[in-house]
Amino acid sequence: MLAGRRVVLGITGGVAAYKAAYLARRLVERGAVVRTVMTDAATEFIGPHTFAAITGTRPVVDLFDADDVSPHTTLGRWADAIVVAPATAATLARLANGLSDDSVSATVLATAAPVVIAPAMHTEMWMHPATVSNVERLESFGYHIVSPEAGALAGGDTGLGRLADPDRIADAVAGVLPGGPLTGVEVLITAGGTREPIDRVRFLGNHSSGKMGNAIAAAAARRGAHVTLVTAGPGIEHPRVTVVPVDTAAEMAEATWEMAEKADVAVMAAAVADFRPAKALDGKLRRSDGPPMIELEPTPDVLRGISEMTDRPFLVGFAAETGGIDEAVAKAQRKDVDLLVANDVTAPGSGFGTETNQVTIVLPDGSTDPWSLLPKSEVAERLWDRIAELRKSEGTST
Ligand code: CTP
């Protein structure tokens, strides 16, 4: 995704500035054409020659002492994407307020390209309400923040605030760049296993990890789609993925149906509880009260709600079966989906929590296509290839 793309890397003055050299290297390795801009403070931590050697172009440091009369606007217009790494607390404050008093903030202010910001600072500074509100403001501009990690900080301290791994930042840069076959496509995905409360501490749940749904979301975003991931699992970080965390089937239904109207493709990969306790106890069930009788009631069928919409998205269902997938063929028709991904969760390497999956693609006409055992990421890529073929044959161009 980065091949031939023009990326401006802005480096500001923190000890993590040395890691920007690794980031520059990663971007170059992925085929990007990289130019760099450094604040004076950044040059206290790492020399401009390092970036010149890695990228082939000398960094802009001083706006008034460059060959170009307006280096910040030249860079801002040249860039397909700008990434600031590391971004100090002061840089976040400058950018949040449009204060262009150094080379990096001036360049960011002078661009219409997507912007990725990777902050690094001490925990106290990261948690300070001023920084929190600056970050919110930057997000409201559409900037993508690659949040810092926990680990060793300057001066022997440890905590949250360490610059994100260069590969994570490079992924984010690739993620904000427009392009890819699913550009402009709205994708809605459900993932994870819902949890239906029995009392305040217990729930009815299942073994779904959300990994398959996450892989499908990541693959769609990589292809340029905007993804809404409604998940009862852990979710993923990607500039084009909006994660909506939910717990119960009812919450999943509400969030999913709200988004479904504007979705072009909906992939229902969640393991949704079919029944929930009719009445969750407000407190805690006590052992001394003896084994409880728990009355169950049906949950909303999230997928069914979409299949019944008049102008519905292309609809992909999942069927986790035990002991073969014969039932899945009938399910594909019953559920009125455009494609069903069936798997036998009892088969070796398949099912909940594994990194691999052996699935069979079932179409509403009853045809089946068994795929070999593959990493879930590969299943996700192939699934998007298959969806693209089917949508194309329906006359949809993307
Ligand atoms: N699904 C859903 N909402 C539910 C139950 C299921 O959206 N309340 C979706 C799942 O995400 C999946 C598909 O429906 O995409 C099939 O789920 P599955 O549990 O296999 O189907 P059921 O109709 O519940 O059939 P079964 O009796 O086999 O559980």
GROMACS .gro file of C-alpha atoms and ligand atoms in nm:
model
  427
    1MET     CA    1   0.000   0.000   0.000
    2LEU     CA    2   0.295   0.237   0.053
    3ALA     CA    3   0.475   0.168  -0.274
    4GLY     CA    4   0.539   0.495  -0.454
    5ARG     CA    5   0.343   0.698  -0.196
    6ARG     CA    6   0.492   1.025  -0.075
    7VAL     CA    7   0.525   1.038   0.301
    8VAL     CA    8   0.651   1.331   0.506
    9LEU     CA    9   0.791   1.225   0.842
   10GLY     CA   10   0.797   1.501   1.105
   11ILE     CA   11   1.029   1.446   1.402
   12THR     CA   12   0.993   1.651   1.719
   13GLY     CA   13   1.213   1.681   2.026
   14GLY     CA   14   1.184   1.382   2.251
   15VAL     CA   15   1.418   1.099   2.334
   16ALA     CA   16   1.209   0.870   2.111
   17ALA     CA   17   1.335   1.075   1.812
   18TYR     CA   18   1.597   0.805   1.754
   19LYS     CA   19   1.314   0.559   1.683
   20ALA     CA   20   1.198   0.784   1.399
   21ALA     CA   21   1.506   0.656   1.213
   22TYR     CA   22   1.364   0.303   1.235
   23LEU     CA   23   1.028   0.434   1.117
   24ALA     CA   24   1.192   0.612   0.822
   25ARG     CA   25   1.366   0.285   0.736
   26ARG     CA   26   1.040   0.087   0.755
   27LEU     CA   27   0.860   0.337   0.532
   28VAL     CA   28   1.143   0.326   0.275
   29GLU     CA   29   1.148  -0.056   0.289
   30ARG     CA   30   0.775  -0.059   0.213
   31GLY     CA   31   0.840   0.148  -0.100
   32ALA     CA   32   0.739   0.495   0.020
   33VAL     CA   33   0.921   0.805  -0.097
   34VAL     CA   34   1.007   0.972   0.233
   35ARG     CA   35   1.100   1.329   0.315
   36THR     CA   36   1.168   1.444   0.666
   37VAL     CA   37   1.120   1.762   0.864
   38MET     CA   38   1.270   1.810   1.211
   39THR     CA   39   1.229   2.065   1.484
   40ASP     CA   40   1.542   2.220   1.633
   41ALA     CA   41   1.471   2.025   1.953
   42ALA     CA   42   1.464   1.698   1.756
   43THR     CA   43   1.819   1.764   1.634
   44GLU     CA   44   1.930   1.758   2.000
   45PHE     CA   45   1.834   1.389   2.004
   46ILE     CA   46   1.931   1.267   1.656
   47GLY     CA   47   2.129   1.419   1.372
   48PRO     CA   48   1.972   1.526   1.040
   49HIS     CA   49   2.236   1.325   0.851
   50THR     CA   50   2.084   1.002   0.977
   51PHE     CA   51   1.758   1.084   0.799
   52ALA     CA   52   1.941   1.211   0.491
   53ALA     CA   53   2.122   0.877   0.468
   54ILE     CA   54   1.805   0.669   0.516
   55THR     CA   55   1.574   0.865   0.287
   56GLY     CA   56   1.816   1.011   0.034
   57THR     CA   57   1.695   1.366   0.102
   58ARG     CA   58   1.816   1.615   0.361
   59PRO     CA   59   1.560   1.698   0.628
   60VAL     CA   60   1.409   2.044   0.650
   61VAL     CA   61   1.501   2.186   0.990
   62ASP     CA   62   1.504   2.563   0.970
   63LEU     CA   63   1.220   2.720   0.773
   64PHE     CA   64   1.427   3.035   0.716
   65ASP     CA   65   1.749   2.873   0.611
   66ALA     CA   66   1.641   2.638   0.335
   67ASP     CA   67   1.685   2.666  -0.041
   68ASP     CA   68   1.310   2.663  -0.077
   69VAL     CA   69   1.141   2.993   0.016
   70SER     CA   70   0.846   2.809   0.171
   71PRO     CA   71   0.955   2.456   0.265
   72HIS     CA   72   0.654   2.386   0.489
   73THR     CA   73   0.397   2.451   0.216
   74THR     CA   74   0.608   2.266  -0.040
   75LEU     CA   75   0.620   1.960   0.186
   76GLY     CA   76   0.254   1.996   0.287
   77ARG     CA   77   0.143   1.997  -0.077
   78TRP     CA   78   0.386   1.726  -0.184
   79ALA     CA   79   0.274   1.477   0.082
   80ASP     CA   80   0.026   1.195   0.025
   81ALA     CA   81   0.039   1.153   0.404
   82ILE     CA   82   0.219   1.317   0.695
   83VAL     CA   83   0.329   1.130   1.005
   84VAL     CA   84   0.462   1.302   1.316
   85ALA     CA   85   0.670   1.062   1.527
   86PRO     CA   86   0.750   1.120   1.798
   87ALA     CA   87   0.503   1.397   1.877
   88THR     CA   88   0.583   1.566   2.208
   89ALA     CA   89   0.315   1.709   2.438
   90ALA     CA   90   0.413   2.057   2.315
   91THR     CA   91   0.368   1.943   1.954
   92LEU     CA   92   0.020   1.808   2.030
   93ALA     CA   93  -0.066   2.145   2.189
   94ARG     CA   94   0.069   2.336   1.887
   95LEU     CA   95  -0.114   2.119   1.635
   96ALA     CA   96  -0.439   2.130   1.834
   97ASN     CA   97  -0.426   2.510   1.828
   98GLY     CA   98  -0.296   2.568   1.478
   99LEU     CA   99   0.020   2.723   1.616
  100SER     CA  100   0.279   2.697   1.338
  101ASP     CA  101   0.590   2.817   1.514
  102ASP     CA  102   0.824   2.534   1.423
  103SER     CA  103   0.901   2.345   1.105
  104VAL     CA  104   0.688   2.037   1.189
  105SER     CA  105   0.375   2.218   1.310
  106ALA     CA  106   0.395   2.459   1.013
  107THR     CA  107   0.414   2.165   0.771
  108VAL     CA  108   0.116   1.988   0.929
  109LEU     CA  109  -0.086   2.309   0.922
  110ALA     CA  110  -0.001   2.352   0.554
  111THR     CA  111  -0.132   2.016   0.435
  112ALA     CA  112  -0.461   1.875   0.318
  113ALA     CA  113  -0.317   1.521   0.327
  114PRO     CA  114  -0.413   1.269   0.596
  115VAL     CA  115  -0.212   1.307   0.916
  116VAL     CA  116  -0.091   1.037   1.156
  117ILE     CA  117   0.041   1.138   1.496
  118ALA     CA  118   0.240   0.909   1.724
  119PRO     CA  119   0.283   1.076   2.063
  120ALA     CA  120   0.559   0.990   2.311
  121MET     CA  121   0.601   1.142   2.654
  122HIS     CA  122   0.597   1.067   3.025
  123THR     CA  123   0.281   0.912   3.164
  124GLU     CA  124   0.188   1.221   3.366
  125MET     CA  125   0.206   1.439   3.057
  126TRP     CA  126   0.005   1.191   2.848
  127MET     CA  127  -0.266   1.168   3.116
  128HIS     CA  128  -0.283   1.544   3.181
  129PRO     CA  129  -0.628   1.687   3.098
  130ALA     CA  130  -0.463   1.940   2.866
  131THR     CA  131  -0.304   1.662   2.659
  132VAL     CA  132  -0.624   1.453   2.670
  133SER     CA  133  -0.822   1.746   2.533
  134ASN     CA  134  -0.555   1.825   2.270
  135VAL     CA  135  -0.570   1.465   2.149
  136GLU     CA  136  -0.951   1.482   2.128
  137ARG     CA  137  -0.922   1.803   1.927
  138LEU     CA  138  -0.669   1.647   1.690
  139GLU     CA  139  -0.900   1.347   1.640
  140SER     CA  140  -1.183   1.587   1.561
  141PHE     CA  141  -0.966   1.724   1.275
  142GLY     CA  142  -0.957   1.369   1.136
  143TYR     CA  143  -0.596   1.310   1.243
  144HIS     CA  144  -0.519   0.953   1.334
  145ILE     CA  145  -0.347   0.905   1.670
  146VAL     CA  146  -0.127   0.598   1.716
  147SER     CA  147  -0.152   0.572   2.091
  148PRO     CA  148   0.166   0.523   2.290
  149GLU     CA  149   0.253   0.194   2.455
  150ALA     CA  150   0.349   0.101   2.810
  151GLY     CA  151   0.717   0.039   2.875
  152ALA     CA  152   1.048   0.203   2.954
  153LEU     CA  153   1.048   0.584   2.934
  154ALA     CA  154   1.323   0.846   2.948
  155GLY     CA  155   1.525   0.878   3.267
  156GLY     CA  156   1.471   0.520   3.382
  157ASP     CA  157   1.094   0.561   3.432
  158THR     CA  158   0.838   0.310   3.313
  159GLY     CA  159   0.473   0.357   3.225
  160LEU     CA  160   0.235   0.448   2.947
  161GLY     CA  161   0.382   0.695   2.700
  162ARG     CA  162   0.644   0.507   2.500
  163LEU     CA  163   0.638   0.569   2.126
  164ALA     CA  164   0.442   0.298   1.943
  165ASP     CA  165   0.640   0.035   1.757
  166PRO     CA  166   0.762   0.170   1.419
  167ASP     CA  167   0.578  -0.109   1.234
  168ARG     CA  168   0.251  -0.009   1.402
  169ILE     CA  169   0.308   0.350   1.295
  170ALA     CA  170   0.395   0.246   0.938
  171ASP     CA  171   0.074   0.036   0.930
  172ALA     CA  172  -0.124   0.343   1.036
  173VAL     CA  173   0.035   0.551   0.759
  174ALA     CA  174  -0.058   0.281   0.506
  175GLY     CA  175  -0.405   0.278   0.660
  176VAL     CA  176  -0.478   0.649   0.615
  177LEU     CA  177  -0.373   0.659   0.252
  178PRO     CA  178  -0.667   0.651   0.018
  179GLY     CA  179  -0.671   0.381  -0.249
  180GLY     CA  180  -0.747   0.012  -0.274
  181PRO     CA  181  -1.031  -0.177  -0.441
  182LEU     CA  182  -1.280  -0.114  -0.158
  183THR     CA  183  -1.232   0.265  -0.146
  184GLY     CA  184  -1.567   0.430  -0.074
  185VAL     CA  185  -1.727   0.101   0.038
  186GLU     CA  186  -1.899   0.095   0.379
  187VAL     CA  187  -1.854  -0.235   0.558
  188LEU     CA  188  -2.035  -0.348   0.871
  189ILE     CA  189  -1.896  -0.642   1.069
  190THR     CA  190  -2.012  -0.814   1.385
  191ALA     CA  191  -1.756  -1.012   1.584
  192GLY     CA  192  -1.692  -1.184   1.914
  193GLY     CA  193  -1.917  -1.378   2.148
  194THR     CA  194  -2.199  -1.195   2.322
  195ARG     CA  195  -2.238  -1.211   2.700
  196GLU     CA  196  -2.589  -1.229   2.846
  197PRO     CA  197  -2.603  -1.141   3.215
  198ILE     CA  198  -2.737  -1.393   3.465
  199ASP     CA  199  -2.663  -1.170   3.761
  200ARG     CA  200  -2.417  -0.888   3.829
  201VAL     CA  201  -2.114  -1.117   3.804
  202ARG     CA  202  -2.209  -1.403   3.572
  203PHE     CA  203  -2.314  -1.433   3.214
  204LEU     CA  204  -2.411  -1.683   2.947
  205GLY     CA  205  -2.139  -1.673   2.685
  206ASN     CA  206  -1.948  -1.875   2.430
  207HIS     CA  207  -1.590  -1.942   2.323
  208SER     CA  208  -1.573  -1.697   2.032
  209SER     CA  209  -1.254  -1.488   2.043
  210GLY     CA  210  -1.352  -1.238   1.772
  211LYS     CA  211  -1.034  -1.322   1.576
  212MET     CA  212  -1.212  -1.414   1.253
  213GLY     CA  213  -1.423  -1.097   1.255
  214ASN     CA  214  -1.116  -0.887   1.334
  215ALA     CA  215  -0.923  -1.043   1.045
  216ILE     CA  216  -1.213  -0.968   0.809
  217ALA     CA  217  -1.224  -0.607   0.934
  218ALA     CA  218  -0.848  -0.563   0.892
  219ALA     CA  219  -0.854  -0.705   0.539
  220ALA     CA  220  -1.143  -0.478   0.435
  221ALA     CA  221  -0.971  -0.171   0.579
  222ARG     CA  222  -0.647  -0.263   0.403
  223ARG     CA  223  -0.842  -0.271   0.077
  224GLY     CA  224  -0.967   0.083   0.142
  225ALA     CA  225  -1.312   0.023   0.293
  226HIS     CA  226  -1.444   0.211   0.592
  227VAL     CA  227  -1.538  -0.050   0.849
  228THR     CA  228  -1.771  -0.040   1.147
  229LEU     CA  229  -1.678  -0.329   1.373
  230VAL     CA  230  -1.952  -0.404   1.625
  231THR     CA  231  -1.780  -0.643   1.858
  232ALA     CA  232  -1.815  -0.822   2.187
  233GLY     CA  233  -1.444  -0.907   2.155
  234PRO     CA  234  -1.121  -0.708   2.165
  235GLY     CA  235  -1.147  -0.511   1.835
  236ILE     CA  236  -0.856  -0.378   1.627
  237GLU     CA  237  -0.677  -0.050   1.571
  238HIS     CA  238  -0.690   0.090   1.219
  239PRO     CA  239  -0.754   0.442   1.092
  240ARG     CA  240  -1.047   0.323   0.882
  241VAL     CA  241  -1.203   0.093   1.142
  242THR     CA  242  -1.458   0.233   1.387
  243VAL     CA  243  -1.493  -0.011   1.677
  244VAL     CA  244  -1.828  -0.021   1.855
  245PRO     CA  245  -1.790  -0.230   2.171
  246VAL     CA  246  -2.098  -0.421   2.290
  247ASP     CA  247  -2.174  -0.695   2.540
  248THR     CA  248  -2.515  -0.843   2.472
  249ALA     CA  249  -2.708  -0.957   2.164
  250ALA     CA  250  -2.955  -0.673   2.218
  251GLU     CA  251  -2.675  -0.414   2.222
  252MET     CA  252  -2.520  -0.575   1.915
  253ALA     CA  253  -2.856  -0.566   1.736
  254GLU     CA  254  -2.914  -0.201   1.817
  255ALA     CA  255  -2.566  -0.088   1.709
  256THR     CA  256  -2.567  -0.306   1.397
  257TRP     CA  257  -2.912  -0.211   1.274
  258GLU     CA  258  -2.836   0.156   1.325
  259MET     CA  259  -2.541   0.128   1.086
  260ALA     CA  260  -2.692  -0.123   0.842
  261GLU     CA  261  -2.875   0.126   0.622
  262LYS     CA  262  -2.561   0.293   0.500
  263ALA     CA  263  -2.359  -0.028   0.473
  264ASP     CA  264  -2.273  -0.176   0.133
  265VAL     CA  265  -2.155  -0.508   0.277
  266ALA     CA  266  -2.245  -0.664   0.613
  267VAL     CA  267  -2.048  -0.959   0.750
  268MET     CA  268  -2.206  -1.123   1.052
  269ALA     CA  269  -1.913  -1.309   1.208
  270ALA     CA  270  -2.028  -1.279   1.570
  271ALA     CA  271  -2.130  -1.575   1.779
  272VAL     CA  272  -2.454  -1.429   1.908
  273ALA     CA  273  -2.639  -1.589   2.196
  274ASP     CA  274  -2.975  -1.722   2.079
  275PHE     CA  275  -3.122  -1.707   2.430
  276ARG     CA  276  -3.067  -1.487   2.734
  277PRO     CA  277  -3.186  -1.502   3.094
  278ALA     CA  278  -3.534  -1.347   3.094
  279LYS     CA  279  -3.448  -1.152   3.405
  280ALA     CA  280  -3.092  -1.087   3.517
  281LEU     CA  281  -3.063  -1.077   3.894
  282ASP     CA  282  -2.967  -0.734   4.025
  283GLY     CA  283  -2.733  -0.873   4.290
  284LYS     CA  284  -2.554  -1.208   4.300
  285LEU     CA  285  -2.696  -1.560   4.296
  286ARG     CA  286  -2.597  -1.729   4.621
  287ARG     CA  287  -2.478  -2.089   4.647
  288SER     CA  288  -2.675  -2.112   4.972
  289ASP     CA  289  -2.998  -2.057   4.774
  290GLY     CA  290  -2.936  -2.383   4.587
  291PRO     CA  291  -2.921  -2.446   4.207
  292PRO     CA  292  -3.118  -2.170   4.036
  293MET     CA  293  -3.384  -2.213   3.772
  294ILE     CA  294  -3.290  -1.969   3.498
  295GLU     CA  295  -3.568  -1.890   3.256
  296LEU     CA  296  -3.445  -1.802   2.910
  297GLU     CA  297  -3.598  -1.592   2.634
  298PRO     CA  298  -3.491  -1.548   2.270
  299THR     CA  299  -3.252  -1.268   2.174
  300PRO     CA  300  -3.296  -1.056   1.863
  301ASP     CA  301  -3.160  -1.218   1.547
  302VAL     CA  302  -2.914  -0.952   1.431
  303LEU     CA  303  -2.863  -1.103   1.088
  304ARG     CA  304  -3.234  -1.154   1.029
  305GLY     CA  305  -3.295  -0.785   1.101
  306ILE     CA  306  -3.066  -0.699   0.810
  307SER     CA  307  -3.189  -0.966   0.569
  308GLU     CA  308  -3.543  -0.827   0.612
  309MET     CA  309  -3.444  -0.471   0.522
  310THR     CA  310  -3.585  -0.359   0.185
  311ASP     CA  311  -3.262  -0.200   0.064
  312ARG     CA  312  -3.019  -0.430   0.235
  313PRO     CA  313  -2.640  -0.457   0.204
  314PHE     CA  314  -2.466  -0.759   0.051
  315LEU     CA  315  -2.506  -0.999   0.339
  316VAL     CA  316  -2.254  -1.256   0.462
  317GLY     CA  317  -2.350  -1.496   0.741
  318PHE     CA  318  -2.143  -1.741   0.940
  319ALA     CA  319  -2.245  -2.084   1.058
  320ALA     CA  320  -2.044  -2.254   1.328
  321GLU     CA  321  -2.151  -2.616   1.316
  322THR     CA  322  -2.048  -2.922   1.511
  323GLY     CA  323  -1.992  -3.250   1.327
  324GLY     CA  324  -2.006  -3.154   0.960
  325ILE     CA  325  -2.158  -2.866   0.771
  326ASP     CA  326  -2.468  -3.025   0.611
  327GLU     CA  327  -2.697  -2.801   0.815
  328ALA     CA  328  -2.515  -2.495   0.675
  329VAL     CA  329  -2.653  -2.548   0.324
  330ALA     CA  330  -3.011  -2.528   0.452
  331LYS     CA  331  -2.909  -2.236   0.675
  332ALA     CA  332  -2.779  -2.034   0.379
  333GLN     CA  333  -3.127  -2.043   0.227
  334ARG     CA  334  -3.316  -2.006   0.552
  335LYS     CA  335  -3.110  -1.703   0.656
  336ASP     CA  336  -3.151  -1.534   0.317
  337VAL     CA  337  -2.782  -1.439   0.291
  338ASP     CA  338  -2.575  -1.379  -0.022
  339LEU     CA  339  -2.294  -1.599   0.108
  340LEU     CA  340  -2.250  -1.820   0.411
  341VAL     CA  341  -1.914  -1.907   0.565
  342ALA     CA  342  -1.956  -2.244   0.731
  343ASN     CA  343  -1.712  -2.420   0.955
  344ASP     CA  344  -1.708  -2.723   1.173
  345VAL     CA  345  -1.577  -2.591   1.502
  346THR     CA  346  -1.488  -2.941   1.616
  347ALA     CA  347  -1.245  -2.996   1.323
  348PRO     CA  348  -0.873  -2.974   1.409
  349GLY     CA  349  -0.731  -2.620   1.361
  350SER     CA  350  -1.077  -2.468   1.319
  351GLY     CA  351  -1.312  -2.278   1.539
  352PHE     CA  352  -1.290  -2.062   1.846
  353GLY     CA  353  -0.964  -1.901   1.950
  354THR     CA  354  -0.750  -2.071   1.685
  355GLU     CA  355  -0.527  -1.877   1.442
  356THR     CA  356  -0.647  -2.093   1.152
  357ASN     CA  357  -0.981  -2.194   1.010
  358GLN     CA  358  -1.112  -2.446   0.761
  359VAL     CA  359  -1.425  -2.300   0.607
  360THR     CA  360  -1.667  -2.393   0.332
  361ILE     CA  361  -1.827  -2.120   0.126
  362VAL     CA  362  -2.197  -2.190   0.076
  363LEU     CA  363  -2.408  -1.995  -0.171
  364PRO     CA  364  -2.789  -1.962  -0.161
  365ASP     CA  365  -2.817  -2.189  -0.468
  366GLY     CA  366  -2.678  -2.469  -0.252
  367SER     CA  367  -2.330  -2.478  -0.411
  368THR     CA  368  -2.040  -2.539  -0.175
  369ASP     CA  369  -1.669  -2.459  -0.202
  370PRO     CA  370  -1.453  -2.611   0.072
  371TRP     CA  371  -1.129  -2.420   0.134
  372SER     CA  372  -0.821  -2.579   0.287
  373LEU     CA  373  -0.707  -2.505   0.643
  374LEU     CA  374  -0.573  -2.147   0.628
  375PRO     CA  375  -0.462  -1.872   0.865
  376LYS     CA  376  -0.765  -1.659   0.955
  377SER     CA  377  -0.599  -1.360   0.784
  378GLU     CA  378  -0.584  -1.559   0.459
  379VAL     CA  379  -0.946  -1.673   0.495
  380ALA     CA  380  -1.036  -1.303   0.532
  381GLU     CA  381  -0.844  -1.202   0.217
  382ARG     CA  382  -1.002  -1.479   0.011
  383LEU     CA  383  -1.344  -1.395   0.148
  384TRP     CA  384  -1.310  -1.037   0.020
  385ASP     CA  385  -1.196  -1.169  -0.319
  386ARG     CA  386  -1.507  -1.390  -0.329
  387ILE     CA  387  -1.737  -1.108  -0.217
  388ALA     CA  388  -1.590  -0.883  -0.489
  389GLU     CA  389  -1.659  -1.149  -0.756
  390LEU     CA  390  -2.018  -1.197  -0.640
  391ARG     CA  391  -2.088  -0.824  -0.613
  392LYS     CA  392  -1.940  -0.773  -0.957
  393SER     CA  393  -2.167  -1.039  -1.105
  394GLU     CA  394  -2.458  -0.853  -0.939
  395GLY     CA  395  -2.342  -0.540  -1.122
  396THR     CA  396  -2.170  -0.357  -0.834
  397SER     CA  397  -1.839  -0.210  -0.945
  398THR     CA  398  -1.652  -0.219  -0.611
  399CTP     N1  399  -2.684  -1.449   1.423
  399CTP     C1  400  -2.729  -1.324   1.456
  399CTP     N2  401  -2.809  -1.305   1.565
  399CTP     C2  402  -2.846  -1.410   1.642
  399CTP     C3  403  -2.802  -1.539   1.610
  399CTP     C4  404  -2.720  -1.555   1.499
  399CTP     O1  405  -2.693  -1.228   1.386
  399CTP     N3  406  -2.923  -1.388   1.748
  399CTP     C5  407  -2.600  -1.466   1.304
  399CTP     C6  408  -2.459  -1.512   1.330
  399CTP     O2  409  -2.371  -1.399   1.347
  399CTP     C7  410  -2.426  -1.591   1.204
  399CTP     C8  411  -2.559  -1.644   1.161
  399CTP     O3  412  -2.658  -1.567   1.227
  399CTP     O4  413  -2.379  -1.506   1.101
  399CTP     C9  414  -2.582  -1.788   1.192
  399CTP     O5  415  -2.568  -1.810   1.330
  399CTP     P1  416  -2.606  -1.952   1.391
  399CTP     O6  417  -2.595  -1.943   1.540
  399CTP     O7  418  -2.527  -2.057   1.321
  399CTP     O8  419  -2.756  -1.961   1.341
  399CTP     P2  420  -2.887  -1.995   1.415
  399CTP     O9  421  -3.000  -1.949   1.331
  399CTP    O10  422  -2.881  -1.943   1.554
  399CTP    O11  423  -2.887  -2.150   1.407
  399CTP     P3  424  -2.850  -2.261   1.516
  399CTP    O12  425  -2.979  -2.318   1.554
  399CTP    O13  426  -2.761  -2.355   1.440
  399CTP    O14  427  -2.778  -2.193   1.631
   0.00000   0.00000   0.00000
